[in-house]
PDB file of C-alpha atoms in Angstrom:
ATOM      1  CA  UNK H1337    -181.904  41.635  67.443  1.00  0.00           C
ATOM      2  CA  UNK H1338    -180.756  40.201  64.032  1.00  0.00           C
ATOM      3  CA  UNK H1339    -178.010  38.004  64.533  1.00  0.00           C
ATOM      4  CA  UNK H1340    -175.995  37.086  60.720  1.00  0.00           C
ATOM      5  CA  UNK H1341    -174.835  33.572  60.491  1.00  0.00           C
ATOM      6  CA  UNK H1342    -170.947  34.439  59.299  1.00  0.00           C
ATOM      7  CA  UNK H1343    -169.357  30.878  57.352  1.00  0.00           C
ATOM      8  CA  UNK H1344    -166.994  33.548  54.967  1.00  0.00           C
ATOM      9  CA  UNK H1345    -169.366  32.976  51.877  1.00  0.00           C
ATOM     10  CA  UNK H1346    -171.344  36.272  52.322  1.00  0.00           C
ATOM     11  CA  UNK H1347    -170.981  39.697  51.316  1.00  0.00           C
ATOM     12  CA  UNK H1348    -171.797  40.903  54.798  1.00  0.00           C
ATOM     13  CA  UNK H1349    -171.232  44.716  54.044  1.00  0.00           C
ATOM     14  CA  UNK H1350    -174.038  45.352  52.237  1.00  0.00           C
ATOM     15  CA  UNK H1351    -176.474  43.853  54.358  1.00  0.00           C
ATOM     16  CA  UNK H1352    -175.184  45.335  58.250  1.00  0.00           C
ATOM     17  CA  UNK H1353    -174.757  48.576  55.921  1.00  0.00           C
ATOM     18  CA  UNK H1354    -179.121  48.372  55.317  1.00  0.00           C
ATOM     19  CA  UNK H1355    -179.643  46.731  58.607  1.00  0.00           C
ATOM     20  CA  UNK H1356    -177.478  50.342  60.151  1.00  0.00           C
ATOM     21  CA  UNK H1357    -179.415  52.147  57.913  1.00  0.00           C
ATOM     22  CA  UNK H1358    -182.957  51.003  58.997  1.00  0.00           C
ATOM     23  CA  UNK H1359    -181.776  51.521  62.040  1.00  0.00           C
ATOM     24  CA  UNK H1360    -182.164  47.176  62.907  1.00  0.00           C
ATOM     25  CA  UNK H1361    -179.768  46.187  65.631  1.00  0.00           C
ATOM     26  CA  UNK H1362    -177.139  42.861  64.845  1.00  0.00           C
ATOM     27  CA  UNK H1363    -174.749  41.064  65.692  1.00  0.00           C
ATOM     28  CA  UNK H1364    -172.379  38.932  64.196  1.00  0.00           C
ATOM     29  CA  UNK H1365    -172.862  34.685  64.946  1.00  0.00           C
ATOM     30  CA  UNK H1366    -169.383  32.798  64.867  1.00  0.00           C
ATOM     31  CA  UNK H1367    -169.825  29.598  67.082  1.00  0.00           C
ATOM     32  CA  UNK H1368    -173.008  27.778  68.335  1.00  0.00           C
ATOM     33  CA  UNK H1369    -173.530  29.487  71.981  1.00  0.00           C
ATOM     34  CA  UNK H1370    -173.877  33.163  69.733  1.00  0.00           C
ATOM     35  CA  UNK H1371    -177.349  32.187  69.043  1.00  0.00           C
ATOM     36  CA  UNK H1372    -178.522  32.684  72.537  1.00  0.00           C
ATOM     37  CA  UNK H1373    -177.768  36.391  72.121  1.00  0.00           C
ATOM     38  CA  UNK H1374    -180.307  37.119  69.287  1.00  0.00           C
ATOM     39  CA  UNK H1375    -184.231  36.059  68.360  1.00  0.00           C
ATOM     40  CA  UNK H1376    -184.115  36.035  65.003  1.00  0.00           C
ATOM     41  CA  UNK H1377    -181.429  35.170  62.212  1.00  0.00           C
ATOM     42  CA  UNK H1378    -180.088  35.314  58.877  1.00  0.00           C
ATOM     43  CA  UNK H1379    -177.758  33.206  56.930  1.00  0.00           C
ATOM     44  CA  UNK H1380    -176.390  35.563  54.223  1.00  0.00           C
ATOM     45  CA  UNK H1381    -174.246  34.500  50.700  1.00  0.00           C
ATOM     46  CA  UNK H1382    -173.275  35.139  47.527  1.00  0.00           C
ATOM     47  CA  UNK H1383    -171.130  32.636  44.913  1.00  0.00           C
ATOM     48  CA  UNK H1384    -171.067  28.553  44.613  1.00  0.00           C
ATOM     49  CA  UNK H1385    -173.548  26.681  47.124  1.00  0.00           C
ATOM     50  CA  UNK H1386    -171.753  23.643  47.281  1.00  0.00           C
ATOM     51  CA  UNK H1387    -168.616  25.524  47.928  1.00  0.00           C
ATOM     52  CA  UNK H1388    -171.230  27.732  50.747  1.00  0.00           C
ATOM     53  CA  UNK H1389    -172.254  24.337  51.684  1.00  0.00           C
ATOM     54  CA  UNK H1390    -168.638  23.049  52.397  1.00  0.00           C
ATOM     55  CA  UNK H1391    -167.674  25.951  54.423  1.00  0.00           C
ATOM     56  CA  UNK H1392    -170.787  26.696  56.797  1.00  0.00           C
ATOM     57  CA  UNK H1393    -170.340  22.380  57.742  1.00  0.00           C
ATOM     58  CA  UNK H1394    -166.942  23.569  58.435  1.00  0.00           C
ATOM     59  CA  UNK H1395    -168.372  25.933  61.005  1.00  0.00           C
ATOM     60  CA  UNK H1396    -170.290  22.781  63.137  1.00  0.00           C
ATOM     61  CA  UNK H1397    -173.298  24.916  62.788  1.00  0.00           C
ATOM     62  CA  UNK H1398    -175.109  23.082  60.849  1.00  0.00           C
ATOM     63  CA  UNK H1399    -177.067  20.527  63.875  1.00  0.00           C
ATOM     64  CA  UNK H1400    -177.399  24.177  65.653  1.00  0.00           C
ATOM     65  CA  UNK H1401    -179.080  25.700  62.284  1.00  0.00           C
ATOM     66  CA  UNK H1402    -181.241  23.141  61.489  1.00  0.00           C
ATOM     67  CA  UNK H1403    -182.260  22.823  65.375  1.00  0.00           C
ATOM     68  CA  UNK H1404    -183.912  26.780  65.183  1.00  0.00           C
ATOM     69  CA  UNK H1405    -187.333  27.788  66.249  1.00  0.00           C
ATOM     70  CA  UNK H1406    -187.007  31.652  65.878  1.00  0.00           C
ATOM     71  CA  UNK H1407    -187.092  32.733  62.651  1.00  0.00           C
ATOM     72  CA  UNK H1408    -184.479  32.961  60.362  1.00  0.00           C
ATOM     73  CA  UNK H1409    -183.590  33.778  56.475  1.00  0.00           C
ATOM     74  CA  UNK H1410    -181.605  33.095  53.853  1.00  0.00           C
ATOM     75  CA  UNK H1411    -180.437  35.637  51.145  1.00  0.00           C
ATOM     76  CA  UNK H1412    -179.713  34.480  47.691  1.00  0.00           C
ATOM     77  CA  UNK H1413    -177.076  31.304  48.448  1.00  0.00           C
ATOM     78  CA  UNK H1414    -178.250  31.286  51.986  1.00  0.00           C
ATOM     79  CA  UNK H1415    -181.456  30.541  50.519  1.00  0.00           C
ATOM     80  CA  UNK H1416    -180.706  27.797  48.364  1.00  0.00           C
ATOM     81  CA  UNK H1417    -178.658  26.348  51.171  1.00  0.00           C
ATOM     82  CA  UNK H1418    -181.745  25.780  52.694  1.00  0.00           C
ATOM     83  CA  UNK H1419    -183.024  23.076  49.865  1.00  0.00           C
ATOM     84  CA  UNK H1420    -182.475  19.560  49.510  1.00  0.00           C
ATOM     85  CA  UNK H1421    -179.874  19.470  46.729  1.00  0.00           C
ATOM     86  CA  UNK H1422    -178.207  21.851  44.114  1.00  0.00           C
ATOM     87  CA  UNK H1423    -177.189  21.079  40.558  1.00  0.00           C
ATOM     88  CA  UNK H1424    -174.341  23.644  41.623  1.00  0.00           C
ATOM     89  CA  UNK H1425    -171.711  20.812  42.548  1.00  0.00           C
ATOM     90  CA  UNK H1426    -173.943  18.622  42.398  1.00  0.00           C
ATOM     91  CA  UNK H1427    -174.369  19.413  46.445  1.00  0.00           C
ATOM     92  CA  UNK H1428    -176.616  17.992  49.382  1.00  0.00           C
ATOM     93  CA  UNK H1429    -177.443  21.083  51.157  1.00  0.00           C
ATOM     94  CA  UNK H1430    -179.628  21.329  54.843  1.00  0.00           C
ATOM     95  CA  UNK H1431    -182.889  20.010  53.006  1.00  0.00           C
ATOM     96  CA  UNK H1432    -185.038  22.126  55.332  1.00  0.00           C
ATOM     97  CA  UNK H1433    -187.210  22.117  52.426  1.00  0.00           C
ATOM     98  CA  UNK H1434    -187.437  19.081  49.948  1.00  0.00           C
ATOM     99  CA  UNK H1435    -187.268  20.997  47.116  1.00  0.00           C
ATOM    100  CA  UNK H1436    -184.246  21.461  44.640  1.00  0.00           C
ATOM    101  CA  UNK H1437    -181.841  24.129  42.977  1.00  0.00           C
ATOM    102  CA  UNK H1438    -181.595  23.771  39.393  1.00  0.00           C
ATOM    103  CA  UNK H1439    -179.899  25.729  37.073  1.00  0.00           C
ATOM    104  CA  UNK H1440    -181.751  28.632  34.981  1.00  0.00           C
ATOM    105  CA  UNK H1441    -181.223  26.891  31.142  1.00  0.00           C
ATOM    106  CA  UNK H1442    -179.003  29.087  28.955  1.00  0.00           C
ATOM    107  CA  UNK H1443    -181.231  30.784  25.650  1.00  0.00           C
ATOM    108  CA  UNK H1444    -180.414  33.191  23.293  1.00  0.00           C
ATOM    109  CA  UNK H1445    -182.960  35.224  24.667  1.00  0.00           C
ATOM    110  CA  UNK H1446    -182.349  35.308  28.709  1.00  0.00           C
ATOM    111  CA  UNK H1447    -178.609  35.798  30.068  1.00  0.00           C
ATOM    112  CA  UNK H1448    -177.318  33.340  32.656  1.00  0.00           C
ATOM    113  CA  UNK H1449    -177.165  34.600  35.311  1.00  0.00           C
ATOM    114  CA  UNK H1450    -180.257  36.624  35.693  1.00  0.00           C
ATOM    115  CA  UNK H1451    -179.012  39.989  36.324  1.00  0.00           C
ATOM    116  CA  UNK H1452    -181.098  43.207  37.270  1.00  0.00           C
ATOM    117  CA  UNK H1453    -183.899  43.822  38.706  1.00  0.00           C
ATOM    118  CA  UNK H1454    -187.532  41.604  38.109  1.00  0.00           C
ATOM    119  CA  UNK H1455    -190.828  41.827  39.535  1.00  0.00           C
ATOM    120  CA  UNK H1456    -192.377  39.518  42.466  1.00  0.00           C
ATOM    121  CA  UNK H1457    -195.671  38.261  43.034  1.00  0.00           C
ATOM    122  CA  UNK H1458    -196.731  36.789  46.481  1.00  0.00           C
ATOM    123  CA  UNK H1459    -198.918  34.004  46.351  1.00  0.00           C
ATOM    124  CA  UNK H1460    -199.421  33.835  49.961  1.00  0.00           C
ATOM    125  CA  UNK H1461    -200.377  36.038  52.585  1.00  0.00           C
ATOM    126  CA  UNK H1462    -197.498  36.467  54.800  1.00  0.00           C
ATOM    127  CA  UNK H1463    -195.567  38.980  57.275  1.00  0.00           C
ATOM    128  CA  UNK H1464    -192.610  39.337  55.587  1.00  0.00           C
ATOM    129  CA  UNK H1465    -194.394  41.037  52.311  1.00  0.00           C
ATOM    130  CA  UNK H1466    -196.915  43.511  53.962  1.00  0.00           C
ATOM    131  CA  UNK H1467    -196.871  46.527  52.830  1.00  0.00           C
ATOM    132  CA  UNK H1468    -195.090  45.751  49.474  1.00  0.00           C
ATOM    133  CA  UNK H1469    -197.541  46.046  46.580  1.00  0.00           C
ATOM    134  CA  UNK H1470    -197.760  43.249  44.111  1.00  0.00           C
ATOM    135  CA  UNK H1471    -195.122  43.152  41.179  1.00  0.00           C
ATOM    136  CA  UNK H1472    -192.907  45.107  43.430  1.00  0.00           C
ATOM    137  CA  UNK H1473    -189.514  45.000  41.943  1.00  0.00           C
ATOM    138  CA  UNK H1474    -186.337  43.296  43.837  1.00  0.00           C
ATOM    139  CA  UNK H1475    -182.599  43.077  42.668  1.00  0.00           C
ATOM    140  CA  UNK H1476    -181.610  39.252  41.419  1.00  0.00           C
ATOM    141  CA  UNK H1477    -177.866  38.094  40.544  1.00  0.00           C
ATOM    142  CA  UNK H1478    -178.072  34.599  40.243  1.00  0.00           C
ATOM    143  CA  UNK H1479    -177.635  31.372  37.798  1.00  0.00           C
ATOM    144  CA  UNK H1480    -179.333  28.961  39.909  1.00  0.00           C
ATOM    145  CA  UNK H1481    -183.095  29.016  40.851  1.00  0.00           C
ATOM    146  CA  UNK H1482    -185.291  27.144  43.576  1.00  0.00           C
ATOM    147  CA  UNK H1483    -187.651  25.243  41.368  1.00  0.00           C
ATOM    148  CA  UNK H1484    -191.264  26.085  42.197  1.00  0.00           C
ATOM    149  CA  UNK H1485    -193.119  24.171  44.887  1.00  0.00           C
ATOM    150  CA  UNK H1486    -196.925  25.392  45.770  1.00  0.00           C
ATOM    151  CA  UNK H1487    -196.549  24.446  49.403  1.00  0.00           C
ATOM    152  CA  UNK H1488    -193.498  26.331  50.339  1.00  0.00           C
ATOM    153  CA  UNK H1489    -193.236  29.565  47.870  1.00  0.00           C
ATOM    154  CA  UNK H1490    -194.371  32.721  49.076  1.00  0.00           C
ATOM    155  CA  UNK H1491    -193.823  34.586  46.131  1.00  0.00           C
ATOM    156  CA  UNK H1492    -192.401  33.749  42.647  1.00  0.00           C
ATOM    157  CA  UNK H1493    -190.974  35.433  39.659  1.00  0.00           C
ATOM    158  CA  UNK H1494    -190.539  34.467  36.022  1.00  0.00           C
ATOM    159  CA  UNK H1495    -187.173  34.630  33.680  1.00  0.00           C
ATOM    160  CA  UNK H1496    -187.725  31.998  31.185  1.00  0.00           C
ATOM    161  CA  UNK H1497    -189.919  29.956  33.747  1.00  0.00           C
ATOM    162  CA  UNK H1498    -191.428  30.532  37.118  1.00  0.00           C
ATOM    163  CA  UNK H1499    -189.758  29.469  40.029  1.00  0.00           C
ATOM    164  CA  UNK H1500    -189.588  30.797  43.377  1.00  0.00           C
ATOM    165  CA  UNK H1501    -188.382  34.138  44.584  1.00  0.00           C
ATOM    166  CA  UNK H1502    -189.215  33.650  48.053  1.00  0.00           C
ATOM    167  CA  UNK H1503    -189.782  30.153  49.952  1.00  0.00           C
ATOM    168  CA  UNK H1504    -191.199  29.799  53.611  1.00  0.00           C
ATOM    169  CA  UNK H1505    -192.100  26.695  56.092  1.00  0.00           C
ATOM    170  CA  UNK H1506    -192.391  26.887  60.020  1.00  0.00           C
ATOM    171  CA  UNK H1507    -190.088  29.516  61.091  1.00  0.00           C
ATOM    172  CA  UNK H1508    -187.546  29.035  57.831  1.00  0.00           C
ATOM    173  CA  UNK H1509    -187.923  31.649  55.303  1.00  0.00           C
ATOM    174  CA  UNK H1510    -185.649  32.312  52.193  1.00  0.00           C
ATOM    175  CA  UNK H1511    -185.751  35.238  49.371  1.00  0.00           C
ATOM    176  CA  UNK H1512    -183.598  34.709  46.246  1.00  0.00           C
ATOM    177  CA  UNK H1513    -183.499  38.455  45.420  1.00  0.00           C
ATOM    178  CA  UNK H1514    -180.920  40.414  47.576  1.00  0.00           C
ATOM    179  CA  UNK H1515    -183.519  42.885  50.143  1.00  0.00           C
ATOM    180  CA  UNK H1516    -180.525  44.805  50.947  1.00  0.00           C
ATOM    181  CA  UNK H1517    -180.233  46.167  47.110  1.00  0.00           C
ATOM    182  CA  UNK H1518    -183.816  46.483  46.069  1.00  0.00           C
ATOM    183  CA  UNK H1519    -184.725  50.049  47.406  1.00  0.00           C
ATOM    184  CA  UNK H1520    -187.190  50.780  49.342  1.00  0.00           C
ATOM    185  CA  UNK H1521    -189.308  47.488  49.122  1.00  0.00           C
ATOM    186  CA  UNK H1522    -186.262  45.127  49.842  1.00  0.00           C
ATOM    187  CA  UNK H1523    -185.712  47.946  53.209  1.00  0.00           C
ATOM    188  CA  UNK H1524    -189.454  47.367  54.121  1.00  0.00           C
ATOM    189  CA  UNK H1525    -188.883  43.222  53.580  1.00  0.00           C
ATOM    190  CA  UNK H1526    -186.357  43.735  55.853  1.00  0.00           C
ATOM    191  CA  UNK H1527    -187.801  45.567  58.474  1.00  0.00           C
ATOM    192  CA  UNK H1528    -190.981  42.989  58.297  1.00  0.00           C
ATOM    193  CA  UNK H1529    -188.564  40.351  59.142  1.00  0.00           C
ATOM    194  CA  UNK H1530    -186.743  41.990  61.961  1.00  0.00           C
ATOM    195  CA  UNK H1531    -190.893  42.134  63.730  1.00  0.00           C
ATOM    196  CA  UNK H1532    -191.621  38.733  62.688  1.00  0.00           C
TER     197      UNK H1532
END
């Protein structure tokens, strides 16, 4: 059972609406003895990380969070809240993995924020991808990137440079497409995570 980390900066709906679709059982996690209930978690979030930041420390979740063994992920923001700093508010965030958030460089050529959907390559055999073919295509909305680190990306994309789409280290794992709006392969991604 799923449980979704709830700090009010996610869009929640979409995600229990896939997670009720695939037929994935959740719950909702408000204070630190909710994490008993569930094996497996996912810290969701859409918007400004420092501002996501501000409000999950707010919660006095964040000891509890960074304390895990079972596996959890972050989606989009939740993923980036999982890096050592953002250039978003210039923000310390949980720095569960020393890596950064930088924002995508505004061109002529490439829109900020990068809209739509892109293709993803895993570089790394892992759980969460079987059974999703390489250069699969998942749904993106965002103007900040995780900057690309060998040891900790699972899969990467490229819009104007490569960085990571997907990041993963013990039992932490983070996507920076949103699984919940990329068809069929984000449902699969999803369904990987909820055996993992």
């Amino acid at each position: 059972m799923i449980g979704i980390i709830t700090y009010g900066a996610g869009n929640i709906f979409s995600l229990t609406a896939a997670l009720e679709r695939l037929g994935i059982p959740y719950g909702m996690i408000n204070k630190e003895q909710d994490f008993e209930q569930f094996d497996r978690y996912i810290i969701p979030g859409v918007g400004h990380a420092g501002t996501a930041m501000n409000k999950l420390e707010q919660t006095g979740l964040v000891p509890k969070i960074k304390s895990l063994t079972k596996p959890i992920l972050g989606i989009c923001v939740g993923m980036q809240l999982l890096t050592s700093y953002s250039e978003e508010g210039d923000s310390q965030l949980l720095d569960l993995f020393p890596i950064k958030t930088l924002k995508f460089a505004n061109n002529e050529d490439r829109k900020v924020p990068h809209t739509g959907w892109n293709q993803v390559f895993p570089e790394k055999e892992n759980a969460l991808f079987e059974n999703i073919p390489n250069g699969s295509h998942f749904y993106f909305v965002h103007s900040y990137f995780i900057e690309y680190n060998i040891e900790y990306t699972l899969s990467s994309t490229t819009y104007g440079n490569k960085f990571s789409a997907s990041i993963m280290r013990d039992n932490f794992y983070g996507v920076q497409f949103h699984p919940e709006k990329s068809g069929a392969y984000g449902e699969t991604l999803l369904k990987n995570f909820s055996k993992i």
